[in-house]
Amino acid sequence: MSKKKVAIIGIGALGEGMVKVFFDHPLVELVAVCDTNKEKVEQCAALYNIKGFTNHTELLEKVDIDMVYVAVPPKWHHDIAVDVIRAGKHILCEKPLANSLAEAENILRIAKEQNIVHAMNFPLNYLHNTLKFEELWLEGYIGKLRKVELTMQFPKWPRAWQQNSWINTREQGGFVFEVAGHFVQLIQRFFGHISNVESELELPNDPTLPEMGITAKMRLANGVPITFNGISGIAGMEEQHLSLTAYGTEGTLSLIDLKKVKAGKIGEEFQEIKVENNHFWNELINQFVDAIDGKTSELYDFQVGYDVQVVLEELRK
Ligand SMILES: NC(=O)c1ccc[n+]([C@@H]2O[C@H](COP(=O)([O-])OP(=O)(O)OC[C@H]3O[C@@H](n4cnc5c(N)ncnc54)[C@H](O)[C@@H]3O)[C@@H](O)[C@H]2O)c1
């Protein structure tokens, strides 16, 4: 099979790193990048000897591509994703799918009308730690589920690695919208549909700034409660602390800081289970290419993105 031709729209904090991932991947050929920042585009295009654009419609018109990875800020996901889909290209879109439920609904509808592969970049799905968590849950390690708990702590928001003009705005930033979605998706993957969302946000007086805290409660279809506890602006020097914990009738299971899994039976030690880390970005691209080739693949499509958006909009109101 020939390599799939890829273009990337948005080469910021995340997209820039992904340029190298796509460039190095053996199954794809990175042919173009696009960003409204002209200097960035010129540098990147020269470095990788590929085409550069500052306007995505021009890229879509002029370059022969199979798939597009969209990594612009959330506010631009809708318009750009719709243009990519209407151009008939396969699309990998950054999370969140869009910046409102109406936008997400529209993207999903248009994507379903076209014969294209559409997928979300929810990379935690490809982490070996996540797979270990799921394996233990499915084999009944913790028994019957009693409660799911998400803790998100950010000594500083925004984090040092992701400084930009939008991440600290109520319009399209904040840690709930930026980070919690990954876990909403994982919870729905492991345990099923989330509903009955009750969310209390700690909002600063300045209406342009995002939440500094969240205390939220929701339920799974079988009534099991889920709680989200998040806060920013706290003591500590770490970048962040994130943990997703499932409490069962027989044990406890936790995915911690995306780096480790801890498990224990009731009455026993709660200890780390060593899992070898993997290159999850490559895995996502492998799956995407398989999907384009019509093979069975593990992708989280725009329906999954939409289902996450429903919960996120209830959380952030
Ligand atoms: N999947 C993940 O794990 C993960 C991690 C971080 C960020 N993200 C998501 O990735 C997206 C980008 O985040 P980031 O931190 O890289 O943001 P960023 O602001 O650093 O980068 C966005 C880039 O898009 C460019 N841009 C803005 N509007 C554009 C347009 N209309 N056309 C072309 N380029 C445009 C900007 O100039 C910038 O270079 C966001 O949706 C964010 O939520 C996902």
Short mmCIF file of C-alpha atoms and ligand atoms in Angstrom, two decimals:
data_model
loop_
_atom_site.label_atom_id
_atom_site.label_comp_id
_atom_site.label_asym_id
_atom_site.label_seq_id
_atom_site.Cartn_x
_atom_site.Cartn_y
_atom_site.Cartn_z
CA MET A 1 0.00 0.00 0.00
CA SER A 2 1.26 3.50 -0.74
CA LYS A 3 1.84 5.93 2.08
CA LYS A 4 -1.11 8.12 3.06
CA LYS A 5 -0.52 11.79 2.31
CA VAL A 6 -1.08 13.92 5.39
CA ALA A 7 -1.50 17.64 6.06
CA ILE A 8 -1.56 19.26 9.49
CA ILE A 9 -3.60 22.38 10.22
CA GLY A 10 -2.42 24.11 13.41
CA ILE A 11 1.21 23.70 14.43
CA GLY A 12 1.15 25.11 17.96
CA ALA A 13 2.13 23.52 21.27
CA LEU A 14 0.66 20.16 20.28
CA GLY A 15 0.63 20.33 16.49
CA GLU A 16 4.30 21.18 16.24
CA GLY A 17 5.25 18.01 18.12
CA MET A 18 2.85 16.02 15.98
CA VAL A 19 4.59 17.28 12.84
CA LYS A 20 7.61 15.18 13.80
CA VAL A 21 5.46 12.19 14.76
CA PHE A 22 3.75 12.20 11.34
CA PHE A 23 6.99 12.96 9.52
CA ASP A 24 8.75 9.98 11.11
CA HIS A 25 5.86 7.53 10.77
CA PRO A 26 6.53 4.85 8.13
CA LEU A 27 2.93 4.57 6.88
CA VAL A 28 2.31 8.23 6.13
CA GLU A 29 3.93 11.03 4.19
CA LEU A 30 3.64 14.52 5.63
CA VAL A 31 3.15 16.80 2.63
CA ALA A 32 1.95 20.14 4.01
CA VAL A 33 1.35 22.22 7.12
CA CYS A 34 -0.90 25.20 7.69
CA ASP A 35 -0.99 27.81 10.43
CA THR A 36 -2.12 31.42 10.55
CA ASN A 37 1.31 32.21 12.00
CA LYS A 38 3.33 32.82 8.82
CA GLU A 39 6.73 32.65 10.47
CA LYS A 40 5.96 29.29 12.06
CA VAL A 41 4.74 27.90 8.75
CA GLU A 42 7.80 29.06 6.88
CA GLN A 43 10.15 27.58 9.48
CA CYS A 44 8.33 24.26 9.62
CA ALA A 45 7.94 23.93 5.84
CA ALA A 46 11.64 24.64 5.34
CA LEU A 47 12.71 22.26 8.11
CA TYR A 48 10.76 19.32 6.70
CA ASN A 49 10.92 20.33 3.05
CA ILE A 50 7.13 20.31 2.69
CA LYS A 51 4.51 22.81 1.53
CA GLY A 52 3.34 25.57 3.88
CA PHE A 53 0.10 27.55 3.95
CA THR A 54 -1.43 30.26 6.11
CA ASN A 55 -4.93 29.56 4.87
CA HIS A 56 -6.47 26.10 5.20
CA THR A 57 -8.85 26.44 2.25
CA GLU A 58 -5.92 27.14 -0.03
CA LEU A 59 -4.19 24.03 1.32
CA LEU A 60 -7.29 21.93 0.69
CA GLU A 61 -7.57 23.23 -2.87
CA LYS A 62 -3.94 22.97 -3.88
CA VAL A 63 -2.46 19.88 -2.27
CA ASP A 64 -3.14 16.24 -3.00
CA ILE A 65 -3.85 14.76 0.45
CA ASP A 66 -5.62 11.76 1.92
CA MET A 67 -5.96 12.87 5.50
CA VAL A 68 -5.83 16.02 7.60
CA TYR A 69 -4.96 16.38 11.26
CA VAL A 70 -6.66 19.45 12.77
CA ALA A 71 -4.89 20.91 15.82
CA VAL A 72 -6.15 24.49 15.99
CA PRO A 73 -7.76 26.03 19.12
CA PRO A 74 -11.28 24.69 19.93
CA LYS A 75 -13.07 27.77 18.58
CA TRP A 76 -11.82 26.96 15.05
CA HIS A 77 -12.47 23.21 15.07
CA HIS A 78 -15.95 23.54 13.60
CA ASP A 79 -15.26 25.69 10.58
CA ILE A 80 -12.03 23.96 9.66
CA ALA A 81 -13.32 20.42 10.26
CA VAL A 82 -16.38 21.13 8.09
CA ASP A 83 -14.17 22.40 5.26
CA VAL A 84 -11.89 19.36 5.53
CA ILE A 85 -14.82 16.94 5.52
CA ARG A 86 -16.54 18.71 2.62
CA ALA A 87 -13.26 18.46 0.68
CA GLY A 88 -13.65 14.67 1.10
CA LYS A 89 -10.53 14.18 3.24
CA HIS A 90 -10.19 11.74 6.11
CA ILE A 91 -9.92 13.73 9.34
CA LEU A 92 -8.25 13.34 12.71
CA CYS A 93 -9.51 16.17 14.91
CA GLU A 94 -8.18 17.40 18.20
CA LYS A 95 -10.41 17.22 21.22
CA PRO A 96 -12.80 18.74 22.15
CA LEU A 97 -14.73 18.10 18.94
CA ALA A 98 -16.02 21.68 18.89
CA ASN A 99 -16.65 24.72 21.05
CA SER A 100 -20.39 24.11 21.60
CA LEU A 101 -22.87 21.28 21.37
CA ALA A 102 -24.53 22.81 18.30
CA GLU A 103 -21.17 22.95 16.51
CA ALA A 104 -20.33 19.39 17.53
CA GLU A 105 -23.71 18.17 16.28
CA ASN A 106 -23.15 19.87 12.94
CA ILE A 107 -19.67 18.41 12.44
CA LEU A 108 -20.95 14.93 13.31
CA ARG A 109 -23.88 15.19 10.92
CA ILE A 110 -21.70 16.35 8.02
CA ALA A 111 -19.03 13.72 8.75
CA LYS A 112 -21.65 10.95 8.71
CA GLU A 113 -22.85 12.11 5.29
CA GLN A 114 -19.40 11.70 3.74
CA ASN A 115 -17.56 8.48 3.06
CA ILE A 116 -14.52 9.40 5.14
CA VAL A 117 -12.73 8.19 8.25
CA HIS A 118 -13.28 10.59 11.14
CA ALA A 119 -11.54 10.22 14.47
CA MET A 120 -10.76 12.16 17.62
CA ASN A 121 -7.34 12.51 19.09
CA PHE A 122 -8.02 10.94 22.47
CA PRO A 123 -4.52 9.48 22.91
CA LEU A 124 -5.06 7.97 26.37
CA ASN A 125 -6.91 5.14 24.65
CA TYR A 126 -3.61 3.88 23.26
CA LEU A 127 -1.58 4.00 26.47
CA HIS A 128 -0.58 0.63 27.86
CA ASN A 129 -1.52 1.93 31.31
CA THR A 130 -5.06 2.55 30.14
CA LEU A 131 -5.24 -0.92 28.63
CA LYS A 132 -4.02 -2.46 31.90
CA PHE A 133 -6.69 -0.52 33.84
CA GLU A 134 -9.34 -1.77 31.43
CA GLU A 135 -8.04 -5.35 31.47
CA LEU A 136 -8.21 -5.49 35.29
CA TRP A 137 -11.69 -3.95 35.32
CA LEU A 138 -13.00 -6.37 32.67
CA GLU A 139 -11.56 -9.41 34.42
CA GLY A 140 -13.51 -8.44 37.53
CA TYR A 141 -10.52 -7.44 39.68
CA ILE A 142 -12.48 -4.83 41.68
CA GLY A 143 -15.78 -6.73 41.70
CA LYS A 144 -18.95 -4.70 41.30
CA LEU A 145 -18.40 -0.99 40.66
CA ARG A 146 -19.40 1.28 43.57
CA LYS A 147 -18.00 4.68 42.59
CA VAL A 148 -15.78 6.46 40.03
CA GLU A 149 -13.74 9.47 41.05
CA LEU A 150 -11.72 11.95 38.96
CA THR A 151 -9.24 14.24 40.70
CA MET A 152 -7.60 17.09 38.75
CA GLN A 153 -5.11 19.36 40.47
CA PHE A 154 -3.12 22.09 38.76
CA PRO A 155 -0.78 24.16 40.93
CA LYS A 156 -0.74 26.55 37.97
CA TRP A 157 -3.20 26.99 35.12
CA PRO A 158 -2.27 27.23 32.31
CA ARG A 159 0.51 24.68 32.51
CA ALA A 160 4.03 25.73 31.56
CA TRP A 161 4.05 23.75 28.31
CA GLN A 162 0.79 25.14 26.98
CA GLN A 163 0.87 28.94 27.07
CA ASN A 164 -1.28 30.65 24.45
CA SER A 165 -4.02 33.25 24.03
CA TRP A 166 -7.01 30.95 24.48
CA ILE A 167 -6.21 28.34 27.15
CA ASN A 168 -6.91 30.74 30.01
CA THR A 169 -10.22 32.03 28.64
CA ARG A 170 -13.74 31.05 29.67
CA GLU A 171 -14.70 31.05 26.00
CA GLN A 172 -12.60 28.04 24.97
CA GLY A 173 -10.11 27.26 27.72
CA GLY A 174 -10.01 26.15 31.33
CA PHE A 175 -8.95 22.77 32.67
CA VAL A 176 -12.43 21.28 32.62
CA PHE A 177 -12.82 21.80 28.88
CA GLU A 178 -9.16 21.11 28.10
CA VAL A 179 -8.41 18.13 30.33
CA ALA A 180 -11.57 16.56 31.78
CA GLY A 181 -12.77 15.48 28.33
CA HIS A 182 -10.05 12.83 28.13
CA PHE A 183 -11.45 11.23 31.27
CA VAL A 184 -15.11 11.65 30.35
CA GLN A 185 -14.24 9.65 27.25
CA LEU A 186 -12.36 6.97 29.19
CA ILE A 187 -15.17 6.63 31.74
CA GLN A 188 -17.71 6.19 28.93
CA ARG A 189 -15.39 3.65 27.28
CA PHE A 190 -14.92 1.60 30.46
CA PHE A 191 -18.21 1.99 32.26
CA GLY A 192 -20.84 3.32 29.83
CA HIS A 193 -22.97 6.38 29.32
CA ILE A 194 -22.76 9.31 31.77
CA SER A 195 -25.91 11.27 32.66
CA ASN A 196 -27.46 13.38 35.42
CA VAL A 197 -24.58 15.85 35.49
CA GLU A 198 -24.65 18.33 38.37
CA SER A 199 -21.74 20.74 38.24
CA GLU A 200 -20.59 23.49 40.56
CA LEU A 201 -17.82 25.72 39.24
CA GLU A 202 -15.58 28.09 41.16
CA LEU A 203 -15.47 31.07 38.82
CA PRO A 204 -13.21 34.11 39.18
CA ASN A 205 -14.88 37.55 39.09
CA ASP A 206 -13.31 38.38 35.75
CA PRO A 207 -15.85 36.88 33.28
CA THR A 208 -13.18 36.31 30.65
CA LEU A 209 -11.24 33.87 32.86
CA PRO A 210 -12.04 30.16 33.19
CA GLU A 211 -13.02 28.16 36.27
CA MET A 212 -10.56 27.64 39.10
CA GLY A 213 -12.44 24.74 40.58
CA ILE A 214 -15.11 22.15 39.89
CA THR A 215 -17.15 19.90 42.14
CA ALA A 216 -19.39 17.72 40.03
CA LYS A 217 -21.52 14.65 40.39
CA MET A 218 -23.01 12.47 37.69
CA ARG A 219 -24.24 8.90 37.23
CA LEU A 220 -23.79 5.84 35.09
CA ALA A 221 -26.88 4.15 33.64
CA ASN A 222 -26.91 1.64 36.54
CA GLY A 223 -26.95 4.51 39.06
CA VAL A 224 -23.29 4.26 40.13
CA PRO A 225 -22.08 7.77 41.09
CA ILE A 226 -19.15 9.57 39.48
CA THR A 227 -17.50 12.57 41.09
CA PHE A 228 -15.15 15.14 39.56
CA ASN A 229 -13.03 17.19 41.89
CA GLY A 230 -10.79 19.74 40.24
CA ILE A 231 -8.84 22.79 41.33
CA SER A 232 -6.15 25.12 40.02
CA GLY A 233 -3.98 27.66 41.81
CA ILE A 234 -2.82 25.50 44.69
CA ALA A 235 0.41 24.79 46.54
CA GLY A 236 2.94 22.52 44.90
CA MET A 237 5.58 22.55 42.20
CA GLU A 238 4.30 19.69 40.07
CA GLU A 239 2.78 20.42 36.65
CA GLN A 240 -0.43 18.59 37.58
CA HIS A 241 -1.94 15.67 39.41
CA LEU A 242 -4.61 13.66 37.63
CA SER A 243 -6.16 10.46 38.89
CA LEU A 244 -9.09 8.37 37.77
CA THR A 245 -10.13 5.86 40.40
CA ALA A 246 -12.69 3.09 40.32
CA TYR A 247 -13.88 1.69 43.64
CA GLY A 248 -15.46 -1.76 43.61
CA THR A 249 -16.88 -4.27 46.04
CA GLU A 250 -13.59 -6.20 45.99
CA GLY A 251 -10.87 -3.69 45.21
CA THR A 252 -9.65 -0.34 43.91
CA LEU A 253 -8.08 0.63 40.60
CA SER A 254 -6.43 3.91 39.69
CA LEU A 255 -4.90 5.52 36.60
CA ILE A 256 -2.49 8.11 37.94
CA ASP A 257 -0.94 11.04 36.07
CA LEU A 258 -1.20 8.99 32.89
CA LYS A 259 2.04 7.36 34.01
CA LYS A 260 0.99 4.55 36.26
CA VAL A 261 -1.71 2.14 37.28
CA LYS A 262 -2.29 1.19 40.91
CA ALA A 263 -4.46 -1.64 42.05
CA GLY A 264 -5.31 -3.42 45.24
CA LYS A 265 -7.85 -5.76 46.79
CA ILE A 266 -9.73 -4.57 49.85
CA GLY A 267 -7.58 -5.24 52.92
CA GLU A 268 -4.40 -5.46 50.85
CA GLU A 269 -1.73 -2.97 49.67
CA PHE A 270 -2.67 -0.49 46.95
CA GLN A 271 0.33 -0.83 44.69
CA GLU A 272 1.68 0.14 41.33
CA ILE A 273 1.44 -2.41 38.56
CA LYS A 274 4.42 -2.00 36.27
CA VAL A 275 3.43 -1.53 32.67
CA GLU A 276 5.86 -0.85 29.85
CA ASN A 277 5.21 2.53 28.26
CA ASN A 278 4.46 2.65 24.57
CA HIS A 279 4.53 5.16 21.72
CA PHE A 280 0.82 5.93 21.75
CA TRP A 281 0.90 8.58 18.98
CA ASN A 282 2.31 6.02 16.54
CA GLU A 283 -0.36 3.56 17.56
CA LEU A 284 -3.10 6.10 16.81
CA ILE A 285 -1.67 6.72 13.33
CA ASN A 286 -1.42 2.96 12.70
CA GLN A 287 -5.09 2.61 13.57
CA PHE A 288 -6.07 5.56 11.41
CA VAL A 289 -4.24 4.15 8.38
CA ASP A 290 -5.87 0.76 8.93
CA ALA A 291 -9.28 2.46 8.95
CA ILE A 292 -8.53 4.24 5.65
CA ASP A 293 -7.54 0.85 4.19
CA GLY A 294 -10.88 -0.56 5.33
CA LYS A 295 -9.34 -2.79 8.01
CA THR A 296 -10.72 -3.26 11.51
CA SER A 297 -9.29 -0.50 13.65
CA GLU A 298 -9.56 1.04 17.05
CA LEU A 299 -10.58 4.65 16.56
CA TYR A 300 -12.73 6.99 18.62
CA ASP A 301 -14.87 8.68 16.02
CA PHE A 302 -16.85 11.93 16.00
CA GLN A 303 -19.79 10.18 17.64
CA VAL A 304 -17.51 9.56 20.63
CA GLY A 305 -16.35 13.19 20.40
CA TYR A 306 -19.97 14.33 20.40
CA ASP A 307 -20.86 12.11 23.39
CA VAL A 308 -17.97 13.66 25.33
CA GLN A 309 -19.04 17.16 24.29
CA VAL A 310 -22.52 16.58 25.74
CA VAL A 311 -21.01 15.92 29.18
CA LEU A 312 -18.41 18.70 28.88
CA GLU A 313 -21.03 21.31 28.07
CA GLU A 314 -23.01 20.26 31.13
CA LEU A 315 -19.87 20.43 33.27
CA ARG A 316 -18.73 23.84 32.06
CA LYS A 317 -22.26 25.19 31.55
N1 LIG B 1 -5.10 15.34 22.46
C1 LIG B 1 -4.34 15.90 23.40
O1 LIG B 1 -3.78 15.22 24.24
C2 LIG B 1 -4.18 17.39 23.39
C3 LIG B 1 -3.16 18.01 24.13
C4 LIG B 1 -3.02 19.40 24.03
C5 LIG B 1 -3.88 20.14 23.23
N2 LIG B 1 -4.88 19.51 22.56
C6 LIG B 1 -5.81 20.25 21.68
O2 LIG B 1 -5.10 20.63 20.52
C7 LIG B 1 -5.60 21.86 20.03
C8 LIG B 1 -4.43 22.84 19.90
O3 LIG B 1 -3.86 23.04 21.18
P1 LIG B 1 -2.43 23.73 21.34
O4 LIG B 1 -2.10 23.66 22.78
O5 LIG B 1 -1.50 23.18 20.35
O6 LIG B 1 -2.80 25.24 20.93
P2 LIG B 1 -1.84 26.38 20.34
O7 LIG B 1 -2.56 27.67 20.49
O8 LIG B 1 -0.47 26.23 20.89
O9 LIG B 1 -1.75 25.99 18.80
C9 LIG B 1 -2.78 26.22 17.90
C10 LIG B 1 -2.17 26.67 16.58
O10 LIG B 1 -3.23 26.86 15.65
C11 LIG B 1 -2.97 28.04 14.90
N3 LIG B 1 -4.24 28.53 14.40
C12 LIG B 1 -5.20 29.23 15.04
N4 LIG B 1 -6.24 29.48 14.22
C13 LIG B 1 -5.91 28.91 13.03
C14 LIG B 1 -6.58 28.82 11.79
N5 LIG B 1 -7.79 29.36 11.60
N6 LIG B 1 -5.96 28.18 10.78
C15 LIG B 1 -4.72 27.64 10.93
N7 LIG B 1 -4.04 27.70 12.10
C16 LIG B 1 -4.63 28.32 13.13
C17 LIG B 1 -2.28 28.98 15.89
O11 LIG B 1 -1.54 29.97 15.25
C18 LIG B 1 -1.43 28.00 16.69
O12 LIG B 1 -0.12 27.87 16.16
C19 LIG B 1 -6.68 22.30 21.00
O13 LIG B 1 -7.93 21.87 20.53
C20 LIG B 1 -6.34 21.53 22.27
O14 LIG B 1 -7.48 21.31 23.07
C21 LIG B 1 -5.02 18.17 22.61
#
